[in-house]
Amino acid sequence: MCGIVGYIGESQAAPVLLDGLSKLEYRGYDSAGIAVYDGEQIQVQKAVGRLKVLSELTHDGATMPGCSGIGHTRWATHGAPSGANAHPHYNQSETIAVVHNGIIENYLKLRKRLEEKGYQFRSDTDTEVVAHLLDRYYKGDPVEAITKIMHRVEGSYALGIIFKEHPGHIYAVRKDSPLIVGHGKDGNLIASDVPAVLKYTRNVYFIQNEEIAVLTGETIAFYNVDGEEIQKGSTTIDWDINAAEKGGYEHFMLKEMYEQPQTVRDTLSPRIKDGSIVIEELGMDEEEIRGIRKIHIVACGSAYHAGVTAKYVFEGMARIPVEVDLASEFRYRNPILMDDELVIVISQSGETADSLAALREAKRKGVKTLGIVNVVGSSIAREADRVMYTWAGPEIAVATTKAYTAQLIAEYLLAVKFAQARGEVTEAEVEGYLKDLQRLPDQIEMLLSNKERIQHFANRYIAAKDVFFVGRGIDYAISLEGSLKLKEISYIHSEAYAAGELKHGTISLIEEGTLVAAVVTQENLYKKTVSNMVELTSRGAFVLAVTNAGNREIEKAADYVVYIPQTNKYFTNSLAIIPLQLFSYYVAVGKGCDVDKPRNLAKSVTVE
Ligand code: F6R
């Protein structure tokens, strides 16, 4: 995600900011900027593209005098990557500058109110509302202004702020987006992540939710949301720079798995407002939604697996027919597309060649298109008629985890919206769906906290030759993704099968000890899958079952059981995939594989 750095001290700030930002480059970004107080005013420089462009523009910071400032690398969320949208953002009189990570969920409402009060906006970002809001509430005391905006802003934020009237200070505050303070010898720093400060200090404070930090060159003070000073202890960081980039996790993949509670929340909560689903970017009113006769979902790899889940969810919940296609097949099969149909292209990168070509094919045929995309401003995001972003942030590990689970959330939201518009669900059912959706982040967290058990189990299968994943309905879709995760990072041969299809051939591959992961979360199909499990165990398979809490019956047919918390039958994928991700990860780690960069694979497949 975006990166934040701030510095105040004896040295010139700009070179420190550029250096700090360079340590956050691994997180991915599309533009960068810094703001420095030069003794008279707050100077801002921004550049689209690599940090190198900003360094060249400022002669490695030399052209920006001043010993306090804030910097940012932006990963576009609201508004395309551009100079105007790059941070820092000013208030109107350019006396306050702000950098921000996170998502301000109520920014449209805030922006409208501020515009009515005469504030003029220069960007499309959610961040700019913070700069104007601070301006509105600032009456000489920055901490007071910050606490006021904390009561008004909804969503997640880590903010670095400078006020022209308080040149000897920089300010920071966070909620649900990380931020640390570094206590250095010749100055103090803020950063969104530890690597940015390691060159200057190993002594850091972790700012907790809704805490404010006020830094001078020598001192650091902390305040709570009521503006009362609080005491905090510092921590000595003993990670090396490599470990620090991964936030202390051994691999990016593990870090990204652990980010899922947050990325699911970020994708979900801005679209649930006052108890209903608001997907402004869909650009369709209820009548238009009702007019859609069929949905085509097109994608590759894991995004395709998310699409297979969507088929079950849309058809079951909204009673609308869905066809799911691999993009590489769709583009060449001359698909029959009608005016009253919708093509949804799902892609993390937004650049996958086959998915892009499939989108173009759909557009050529004049059908409505919607992209579910993670990278803002990517080709699919630009070319689709409409785009719904997944707010998973940059994904660095080649094997997708958090982008996939964010895609599922986007699909669930769309499905509930469609079901509601088509009169297929009652208000009470919608209320139940929303409650279950909002519980998912905590439930994912709970599953992640059980990692040792999965790790222990995974260690037994490091030498496995073949692993099978089976399930029915949505459980089959989960199996597809579980199997892909395992094969791509551990190089163990693995296949996913619709459980009922096993005896049509594949069961001949089962030998004594072959591991079969059975996903059993669909209550109406329990008995069917259990009978397949019995067929498997009686042929010597070792069956790992992933099932819902409370389904104790399964223990009679499985050798090992992992329970997932209760949720609606349509949303079980979001939970059942977590132990399967962990399993693949620990098998790959146990085998000594290059987990983040598996052989022969690229993060973004931009060629056919
Ligand atoms: C698997 C994986 C790939 C991608 C696929 C599509 O872990 O990451 O299967 O899902 O290459 O990529 P995007 O979503 O960028 O279109």
PDB file of C-alpha atoms and ligand atoms in Angstrom, residues 299-305 345-353 355 372 375 380 395 397-401 403-404 407 481 484-485 488-489 601-605, ligand 1:
ATOM      1  CA  ALA A 299     -10.713 -14.301 -15.624  1.00  0.00           C
ATOM      2  CA  CYS A 300      -7.505 -16.350 -15.272  1.00  0.00           C
ATOM      3  CA  GLY A 301      -6.001 -18.442 -12.471  1.00  0.00           C
ATOM      4  CA  SER A 302      -7.150 -17.589  -8.973  1.00  0.00           C
ATOM      5  CA  ALA A 303      -9.340 -14.785 -10.293  1.00  0.00           C
ATOM      6  CA  TYR A 304     -11.117 -17.434 -12.365  1.00  0.00           C
ATOM      7  CA  HIS A 305     -11.583 -19.493  -9.206  1.00  0.00           C
ATOM      8  CA  VAL A 345     -13.710  -9.384 -15.835  1.00  0.00           C
ATOM      9  CA  ILE A 346     -11.859 -10.148 -12.606  1.00  0.00           C
ATOM     10  CA  SER A 347      -8.173  -9.323 -12.308  1.00  0.00           C
ATOM     11  CA  GLN A 348      -5.763  -8.381  -9.537  1.00  0.00           C
ATOM     12  CA  SER A 349      -3.210  -6.721 -11.822  1.00  0.00           C
ATOM     13  CA  GLY A 350      -5.673  -5.402 -14.376  1.00  0.00           C
ATOM     14  CA  GLU A 351      -3.018  -6.211 -16.983  1.00  0.00           C
ATOM     15  CA  THR A 352      -3.436  -9.950 -17.648  1.00  0.00           C
ATOM     16  CA  ALA A 353      -3.224 -10.262 -21.441  1.00  0.00           C
ATOM     17  CA  SER A 355      -8.365 -11.075 -19.500  1.00  0.00           C
ATOM     18  CA  ILE A 372     -13.281  -6.141 -10.591  1.00  0.00           C
ATOM     19  CA  VAL A 375      -4.678  -2.005  -9.439  1.00  0.00           C
ATOM     20  CA  ILE A 380      -8.708  -3.388 -17.452  1.00  0.00           C
ATOM     21  CA  GLU A 395       0.381  -7.795  -3.608  1.00  0.00           C
ATOM     22  CA  ALA A 397       4.039 -12.515  -3.428  1.00  0.00           C
ATOM     23  CA  VAL A 398       3.412 -14.144  -6.791  1.00  0.00           C
ATOM     24  CA  ALA A 399       0.790 -16.465  -5.322  1.00  0.00           C
ATOM     25  CA  THR A 400      -2.281 -14.394  -4.658  1.00  0.00           C
ATOM     26  CA  THR A 401      -3.985 -14.513  -1.272  1.00  0.00           C
ATOM     27  CA  ALA A 403      -6.351 -10.046  -3.681  1.00  0.00           C
ATOM     28  CA  TYR A 404      -8.307 -13.296  -4.125  1.00  0.00           C
ATOM     29  CA  GLN A 407     -12.339 -10.421  -5.068  1.00  0.00           C
ATOM     30  CA  GLU A 481      -8.066 -22.437  -5.370  1.00  0.00           C
ATOM     31  CA  LEU A 484      -3.630 -24.100  -7.223  1.00  0.00           C
ATOM     32  CA  LYS A 485      -2.052 -22.562  -4.118  1.00  0.00           C
ATOM     33  CA  GLU A 488       2.227 -23.240  -7.538  1.00  0.00           C
ATOM     34  CA  ILE A 489       4.335 -22.681  -4.449  1.00  0.00           C
ATOM     35  CA  LEU A 601       5.771 -17.809 -12.613  1.00  0.00           C
ATOM     36  CA  ALA A 602       5.306 -14.062 -13.003  1.00  0.00           C
ATOM     37  CA  LYS A 603       3.107 -11.814 -10.909  1.00  0.00           C
ATOM     38  CA  SER A 604       1.478 -10.211 -13.891  1.00  0.00           C
ATOM     39  CA  VAL A 605       1.010 -12.289 -17.057  1.00  0.00           C
TER      40      VAL A 605
HETATM   41  C1  F6R B   1      -2.249 -17.590  -8.531  1.00  0.00           C
HETATM   42  C2  F6R B   1      -2.221 -16.327  -9.257  1.00  0.00           C
HETATM   43  C3  F6R B   1      -2.619 -16.351 -10.687  1.00  0.00           C
HETATM   44  C4  F6R B   1      -3.450 -15.099 -11.016  1.00  0.00           C
HETATM   45  C5  F6R B   1      -3.709 -15.027 -12.531  1.00  0.00           C
HETATM   46  C6  F6R B   1      -4.560 -13.831 -12.894  1.00  0.00           C
HETATM   47  O1  F6R B   1      -1.839 -17.436  -7.213  1.00  0.00           O
HETATM   48  O2  F6R B   1      -1.873 -15.318  -8.722  1.00  0.00           O
HETATM   49  O3  F6R B   1      -3.317 -17.505 -11.016  1.00  0.00           O
HETATM   50  O4  F6R B   1      -4.638 -15.156 -10.301  1.00  0.00           O
HETATM   51  O5  F6R B   1      -2.498 -14.961 -13.221  1.00  0.00           O
HETATM   52  O6  F6R B   1      -3.915 -12.645 -12.573  1.00  0.00           O
HETATM   53  P1  F6R B   1      -4.712 -11.305 -12.437  1.00  0.00           P
HETATM   54  O7  F6R B   1      -5.659 -11.445 -11.313  1.00  0.00           O
HETATM   55  O8  F6R B   1      -3.676 -10.263 -12.209  1.00  0.00           O
HETATM   56  O9  F6R B   1      -5.456 -11.086 -13.729  1.00  0.00           O
END
